[in-house]
Coordinates of C-alpha atoms in Angstrom, one line a residue:
M1 CA -33.5 -7.8 -31.7
T2 CA -35.8 -10.1 -29.1
L3 CA -36.7 -6.6 -27.1
E4 CA -38.0 -4.6 -30.9
R5 CA -40.0 -8.3 -31.4
S6 CA -41.8 -8.7 -28.5
R7 CA -42.1 -4.8 -27.5
S8 CA -43.4 -4.1 -31.4
M9 CA -40.5 -1.1 -30.8
P10 CA -37.9 0.3 -32.7
M11 CA -34.9 0.0 -30.9
D12 CA -31.8 2.3 -32.5
A13 CA -32.1 5.0 -29.8
A14 CA -32.5 2.6 -26.9
L15 CA -29.4 1.1 -27.8
S16 CA -27.2 4.1 -28.5
D17 CA -27.8 5.2 -24.7
T18 CA -27.2 2.1 -23.7
S19 CA -24.1 1.0 -25.4
T20 CA -23.2 4.7 -24.2
A21 CA -23.6 4.0 -21.0
I22 CA -22.0 0.7 -20.4
D23 CA -19.0 1.7 -21.6
D24 CA -19.1 4.9 -19.2
L25 CA -19.5 2.0 -16.8
F26 CA -17.3 -1.3 -17.7
G27 CA -15.2 0.1 -20.4
T28 CA -15.0 -2.2 -23.0
P29 CA -14.0 -6.1 -22.5
D30 CA -10.3 -5.3 -23.6
E31 CA -10.3 -2.4 -21.1
P32 CA -12.4 -3.5 -18.5
R33 CA -13.5 -0.6 -15.7
W34 CA -15.2 -1.8 -12.2
P35 CA -17.2 0.9 -11.4
V36 CA -15.9 1.2 -8.1
D37 CA -16.7 4.9 -7.5
L38 CA -20.8 4.1 -8.1
L39 CA -21.6 1.7 -5.9
E40 CA -22.0 1.3 -2.6
E41 CA -18.9 0.5 -0.4
S42 CA -20.1 -2.6 1.3
V43 CA -20.7 -4.3 -2.9
A44 CA -17.6 -2.5 -4.3
G45 CA -15.4 -4.8 -4.0
L46 CA -16.7 -7.7 -5.2
V47 CA -14.1 -7.0 -7.8
D48 CA -10.4 -6.0 -8.0
S49 CA -10.1 -3.7 -10.8
K50 CA -6.4 -4.6 -10.8
R51 CA -7.0 -8.5 -10.8
L52 CA -10.0 -7.4 -14.1
S53 CA -7.1 -5.8 -15.8
Q54 CA -4.4 -8.7 -15.9
A55 CA -7.1 -11.2 -16.8
A56 CA -8.1 -9.0 -19.8
G57 CA -6.0 -7.9 -23.3
P58 CA -3.7 -9.5 -25.0
V59 CA -1.7 -12.6 -23.9
L60 CA 2.2 -11.2 -22.6
S61 CA 3.7 -12.4 -20.0
L62 CA 5.9 -9.0 -17.9
Q63 CA 9.3 -10.1 -16.8
D64 CA 8.5 -11.0 -13.3
G65 CA 6.8 -14.1 -15.0
T66 CA 2.8 -12.4 -14.8
Q67 CA 0.3 -13.4 -17.0
H68 CA -1.6 -11.1 -18.7
G69 CA -4.7 -11.6 -20.5
L70 CA -5.4 -15.4 -19.0
Y71 CA -9.0 -15.1 -20.1
R72 CA -8.2 -14.6 -24.1
E73 CA -5.2 -17.2 -23.4
H74 CA -8.1 -19.8 -21.2
C75 CA -11.2 -19.0 -22.4
A76 CA -12.1 -16.9 -25.6
V77 CA -11.5 -20.1 -27.8
C78 CA -15.1 -20.7 -26.5
H79 CA -17.1 -18.1 -24.5
G80 CA -15.9 -15.6 -27.1
L81 CA -14.3 -12.0 -25.6
S82 CA -17.2 -10.0 -24.9
G83 CA -18.7 -13.6 -22.9
N84 CA -21.3 -14.3 -25.4
G85 CA -20.7 -17.9 -25.9
N86 CA -19.9 -17.7 -29.2
G87 CA -16.1 -18.2 -29.8
P88 CA -14.4 -19.4 -32.5
A89 CA -14.6 -23.7 -31.1
S90 CA -18.1 -22.8 -30.2
L91 CA -20.3 -24.3 -33.4
V92 CA -18.1 -27.6 -33.0
Q93 CA -19.5 -27.9 -29.3
D94 CA -22.7 -29.4 -28.0
P95 CA -23.5 -28.0 -25.9
Y96 CA -22.4 -24.6 -27.1
P97 CA -20.2 -22.7 -24.2
R98 CA -22.2 -20.9 -21.4
D99 CA -22.8 -17.0 -22.3
F100 CA -22.0 -15.1 -19.5
R101 CA -23.9 -12.3 -20.2
H102 CA -27.2 -13.5 -19.0
G103 CA -25.6 -13.9 -15.5
V104 CA -27.7 -17.4 -15.8
F105 CA -25.3 -20.4 -14.8
K106 CA -26.1 -23.8 -14.2
W107 CA -23.8 -25.8 -12.4
K108 CA -23.7 -23.5 -8.9
S109 CA -24.6 -24.3 -4.8
T110 CA -27.0 -21.7 -4.8
E111 CA -30.6 -21.9 -5.7
R112 CA -31.6 -21.7 -9.4
N113 CA -32.5 -17.7 -10.2
A114 CA -28.9 -16.4 -8.1
P115 CA -26.0 -15.9 -9.2
P116 CA -23.0 -18.8 -8.7
T117 CA -21.0 -18.1 -5.8
R118 CA -16.8 -17.2 -6.4
D119 CA -16.5 -21.2 -4.9
D120 CA -18.7 -22.2 -7.8
L121 CA -17.0 -20.3 -10.7
A122 CA -13.5 -21.3 -9.3
E123 CA -14.8 -24.8 -8.6
R124 CA -15.8 -25.5 -12.2
I125 CA -12.6 -23.6 -14.0
R126 CA -10.1 -25.3 -11.5
L127 CA -12.0 -28.9 -12.5
G128 CA -14.1 -28.5 -15.8
I129 CA -17.2 -30.5 -16.2
A130 CA -17.3 -33.8 -17.1
G131 CA -19.0 -34.8 -20.0
T132 CA -18.1 -31.2 -21.6
A133 CA -15.6 -29.2 -23.6
M134 CA -15.1 -26.9 -20.8
P135 CA -11.4 -28.7 -19.6
A136 CA -10.0 -28.5 -16.5
Y137 CA -7.2 -26.0 -15.4
P138 CA -5.4 -27.3 -12.8
L139 CA -2.2 -25.6 -13.2
L140 CA -3.8 -21.7 -12.3
S141 CA -2.0 -20.2 -9.5
N142 CA -4.7 -19.1 -7.1
K143 CA -4.4 -15.4 -8.1
E144 CA -4.6 -16.5 -11.6
L145 CA -7.6 -18.6 -11.0
D146 CA -9.0 -15.4 -8.8
C147 CA -8.6 -12.5 -11.8
I148 CA -10.5 -15.1 -13.9
V149 CA -13.3 -15.6 -12.1
D150 CA -13.3 -11.7 -11.7
Y151 CA -13.5 -11.2 -14.9
V152 CA -16.3 -13.5 -15.6
I153 CA -18.6 -12.0 -12.9
Y154 CA -17.4 -8.8 -14.3
L155 CA -18.2 -10.0 -18.1
S156 CA -21.9 -11.5 -16.6
I157 CA -22.8 -8.3 -14.8
R158 CA -21.6 -6.1 -17.6
G159 CA -24.2 -8.2 -19.6
E160 CA -26.6 -7.9 -17.5
V161 CA -26.9 -5.0 -16.7
E162 CA -27.6 -3.5 -20.6
R163 CA -29.9 -6.4 -20.6
E164 CA -32.3 -4.7 -17.8
L165 CA -31.1 -1.2 -18.8
L166 CA -32.3 -1.5 -22.7
A167 CA -35.6 -3.3 -20.9
A168 CA -36.1 -0.1 -19.0
A169 CA -35.0 2.6 -21.9
V170 CA -38.8 0.7 -23.6
D171 CA -40.6 -0.7 -20.7
E172 CA -39.9 2.7 -17.8
M173 CA -38.5 5.4 -20.1
G174 CA -40.3 6.0 -23.0
Y175 CA -37.9 5.4 -25.6
E176 CA -39.7 5.2 -29.1
E177 CA -37.4 6.1 -32.2
E178 CA -36.4 9.0 -31.1
P179 CA -35.1 9.5 -26.7
P180 CA -37.1 10.6 -24.4
E181 CA -36.6 14.3 -22.8
E182 CA -33.2 14.3 -21.6
E183 CA -34.9 13.9 -17.3
L184 CA -35.3 10.7 -18.4
R185 CA -32.3 9.6 -20.8
L186 CA -30.6 6.7 -18.7
R187 CA -26.5 8.0 -18.1
V188 CA -24.5 7.3 -16.3
P189 CA -23.8 10.5 -13.2
S190 CA -20.2 11.7 -12.9
A191 CA -20.9 10.0 -9.0
E192 CA -23.1 8.8 -6.7
A193 CA -23.2 11.2 -4.2
D194 CA -24.5 14.1 -6.7
E195 CA -28.1 15.5 -5.2
S196 CA -29.1 16.7 -8.6
L197 CA -29.7 13.1 -10.6
T198 CA -31.7 13.0 -13.3
E199 CA -34.2 10.0 -13.3
G200 CA -33.0 8.5 -16.2
E201 CA -29.5 8.5 -13.8
E202 CA -31.5 7.5 -10.5
V203 CA -32.6 4.2 -12.8
T204 CA -29.0 3.8 -14.3
L205 CA -27.6 3.2 -11.2
E206 CA -30.9 1.2 -9.4
I207 CA -30.1 -1.2 -11.9
L208 CA -26.3 -1.6 -11.9
G209 CA -26.6 -1.8 -7.3
D210 CA -29.8 -4.5 -7.8
I211 CA -27.4 -7.0 -10.2
V212 CA -24.3 -6.4 -8.3
G213 CA -25.7 -6.8 -4.7
Q214 CA -27.2 -10.0 -6.0
W215 CA -23.8 -11.0 -6.6
A216 CA -22.3 -9.8 -3.3
E217 CA -25.4 -11.5 -1.6
A218 CA -24.5 -14.6 -3.5
D219 CA -23.6 -17.1 -0.3
E220 CA -26.2 -16.2 1.5
F221 CA -28.2 -18.1 -1.3
V222 CA -26.3 -21.3 -0.6
L223 CA -29.0 -24.1 -0.8
D224 CA -27.9 -25.6 3.0
V225 CA -27.7 -29.9 2.0
P226 CA -29.6 -31.9 5.5
A227 CA -26.8 -34.8 6.2
P228 CA -28.0 -37.9 4.8
P229 CA -30.3 -40.0 7.2
H230 CA -28.3 -42.6 10.0
G231 CA -25.3 -40.8 8.7
K232 CA -23.3 -43.8 6.8
P233 CA -25.4 -46.9 5.7
T234 CA -24.7 -50.2 5.9
A235 CA -25.1 -52.2 2.2
S236 CA -28.1 -53.9 3.9
D237 CA -29.7 -50.2 4.3
L238 CA -27.9 -49.0 1.5
A239 CA -29.4 -51.4 -1.0
K240 CA -33.1 -50.4 0.6
S241 CA -32.4 -46.9 0.1
I242 CA -31.3 -47.2 -3.6
E243 CA -34.8 -49.0 -4.2
R244 CA -36.7 -46.6 -2.5
G245 CA -34.8 -44.3 -5.0
R246 CA -35.5 -46.5 -7.8
E247 CA -39.5 -45.8 -7.0
L248 CA -38.8 -42.3 -6.7
F249 CA -37.4 -42.1 -9.8
H250 CA -39.9 -43.9 -11.2
G251 CA -42.7 -42.8 -9.4
Q252 CA -45.2 -39.4 -10.2
I253 CA -43.8 -37.2 -8.1
A254 CA -40.3 -36.9 -9.2
N255 CA -41.1 -39.2 -11.9
C256 CA -37.5 -38.5 -13.5
V257 CA -37.8 -41.2 -16.1
G258 CA -40.4 -38.9 -18.1
C259 CA -37.0 -37.7 -19.5
H260 CA -33.8 -39.9 -18.3
D261 CA -35.4 -42.9 -19.5
E262 CA -36.6 -46.4 -17.9
N263 CA -32.1 -47.5 -17.7
G264 CA -31.2 -43.4 -17.3
I265 CA -30.1 -43.4 -20.8
G266 CA -31.2 -39.8 -21.7
Q267 CA -32.5 -40.7 -24.6
T268 CA -36.3 -39.4 -24.3
I269 CA -37.1 -37.3 -27.2
T270 CA -37.6 -33.7 -26.1
L271 CA -38.8 -30.3 -28.3
D272 CA -37.3 -28.1 -25.2
Y273 CA -34.7 -25.9 -25.5
D274 CA -32.7 -24.0 -23.1
D275 CA -33.9 -20.2 -22.0
W276 CA -31.0 -19.3 -23.8
S277 CA -32.5 -20.3 -26.7
K278 CA -35.4 -19.5 -26.5
E279 CA -35.2 -15.7 -25.6
Y280 CA -34.7 -15.5 -29.5
S281 CA -37.0 -18.2 -30.3
S282 CA -40.6 -19.4 -28.9
R283 CA -40.6 -16.7 -26.7
I284 CA -41.3 -14.2 -29.4
G285 CA -43.8 -16.7 -31.1
L286 CA -40.6 -18.1 -33.5
T287 CA -39.6 -22.3 -34.1
P288 CA -36.5 -22.5 -32.6
S289 CA -35.9 -25.4 -35.3
D290 CA -37.1 -23.4 -38.1
A291 CA -33.9 -21.7 -40.1
E292 CA -35.9 -18.8 -42.0
D293 CA -36.9 -17.6 -39.0
M294 CA -34.0 -17.6 -37.0
K295 CA -32.1 -16.0 -39.8
P296 CA -32.4 -12.6 -38.8
F297 CA -31.1 -13.7 -35.0
R298 CA -27.6 -15.9 -36.8
D299 CA -27.0 -13.0 -39.0
A300 CA -26.5 -10.6 -36.0
G301 CA -24.3 -13.4 -33.9
A302 CA -27.0 -15.9 -32.0
M303 CA -26.8 -19.7 -32.6
M304 CA -29.1 -21.7 -34.1
P305 CA -30.8 -23.1 -31.7
R306 CA -30.1 -27.0 -30.8
R307 CA -33.0 -29.2 -28.5
I308 CA -32.5 -30.1 -25.0
I309 CA -30.7 -33.9 -24.5
P310 CA -31.6 -35.3 -21.2
R311 CA -28.2 -36.4 -19.1
T312 CA -27.3 -40.1 -19.8
L313 CA -27.2 -41.0 -16.3
K314 CA -26.2 -44.0 -16.9
D315 CA -22.6 -43.3 -17.8
G316 CA -21.9 -42.5 -14.1
V317 CA -20.8 -39.1 -16.0
F318 CA -22.8 -35.5 -14.2
H319 CA -21.9 -32.4 -16.2
G320 CA -21.5 -30.3 -12.6
G321 CA -20.5 -32.9 -10.2
G322 CA -21.6 -36.8 -9.2
D323 CA -21.0 -36.0 -5.5
A324 CA -24.1 -36.9 -2.9
E325 CA -24.4 -33.2 -2.0
T326 CA -24.5 -31.8 -5.1
L327 CA -27.1 -34.0 -6.1
Y328 CA -28.7 -33.0 -3.6
R329 CA -29.1 -30.0 -4.6
R330 CA -29.5 -30.4 -8.8
I331 CA -32.6 -32.3 -7.7
V332 CA -34.0 -29.9 -5.4
V333 CA -33.3 -27.2 -7.5
G334 CA -33.0 -28.0 -11.1
I335 CA -30.2 -26.7 -13.0
A336 CA -30.9 -23.1 -14.4
G337 CA -31.2 -22.2 -17.5
T338 CA -32.8 -24.8 -18.7
P339 CA -35.9 -27.6 -19.2
M340 CA -34.6 -29.4 -15.1
P341 CA -36.9 -29.3 -12.6
G342 CA -36.3 -28.9 -9.1
I343 CA -39.2 -29.9 -6.9
D344 CA -40.4 -29.0 -3.1
V345 CA -39.2 -30.1 0.5
V346 CA -41.9 -30.9 2.7
E347 CA -42.2 -32.3 5.9
T348 CA -43.8 -35.5 5.5
E349 CA -44.2 -37.8 2.8
S350 CA -47.4 -36.4 0.0
N351 CA -48.0 -35.6 -3.5
R352 CA -46.1 -32.2 -3.0
G353 CA -42.8 -32.6 -3.3
L354 CA -40.3 -35.4 -1.3
T355 CA -38.9 -35.8 2.0
E356 CA -35.4 -34.5 2.9
N357 CA -34.9 -38.5 3.8
Q358 CA -36.6 -39.4 0.4
V359 CA -34.6 -36.9 -1.7
W360 CA -31.1 -38.9 -0.3
D361 CA -33.3 -42.3 -1.3
L362 CA -33.1 -40.7 -4.9
V363 CA -30.1 -39.3 -4.9
R364 CA -28.0 -42.8 -3.8
Y365 CA -30.3 -44.4 -7.2
V366 CA -28.8 -42.2 -9.0
Q367 CA -25.1 -42.7 -8.1
S368 CA -25.9 -46.1 -8.5
F369 CA -25.8 -45.7 -12.2
A370 CA -22.3 -45.1 -12.0
T371 CA -21.3 -47.8 -9.4
Q372 CA -23.7 -50.2 -12.7
S373 CA -21.2 -48.3 -15.4
S374 CA -18.3 -49.7 -13.3
E375 CA -19.2 -53.1 -13.5
E376 CA -20.2 -52.9 -16.9
Q377 CA -16.7 -51.6 -18.0
R378 CA -15.2 -54.6 -15.6

């Protein structure tokens, strides 16, 4: 629907061929398949077909104690069977559960535009997300955890490939009310090695390979966190660092106060939305808060957009983790899919960004909110 609005182009023909290609590549969420025969050997092992099968489908236990349907048992009630974030419990949650199909994740160790690593996903499943409805699952076995991680990656890649194929159909391949000539139709070839691929088959494989490749290389895009200056600071040095961080928090370069308020209470009124909501609202000229504008999309299954609410730092609860390394990455990279920006790390102090030491000062100031909260509770 967003493509139809933004391109002023009917999408029925593109949707029909894309849906067929997606089913040929990935099967269905209940009966998934991994297109190992169409992928390069270096990335084909990103997802294991046996683990994928164990995570999918209805919940059942085998005589040997193996659990199947792990995703439906633990995840689908919030994230939906297809990973669309629209499960039965989603409407009562704020923020909404993540829609995996965009391939965009907030809480990760990688650069803003890179997918999360397997470890990132496993950590979020194992530990949950503090301050949200996402629970922890400490009792999952390592094998069960790997199965769910594979399934989340599968749903994400499946959704990303579908989105890219739909865009390519209208932007590159000439789909209109009717599909284009046979050579340009988006289809899945019988084997990658076939030398007589049509242009549409080549585009399909290229999109598949690019997206799977990005996930397979996620570890290469982990943001390295430098060691804090002078190791573990003394009480005096820590107090000075926190004070410098406070000045940065309120200063023009970092300008954290613009959203999180002077005391970190996060009550600044914003008129912004996350990227998932903007896609079917402001980015195609519609008003997110207008019920009439949103009605066609809501009728199609989309969620009513909700305004972004900046994190309340003062309570000391951080969704993606409150350890120093995580906060360092959050300040430098920002939060993917949201208006929370990153900041450039520069060699020397200037108005173009923050030095590594200044980022550490800001980290310590943000962490001090948790200390203040604990003292107030006592």
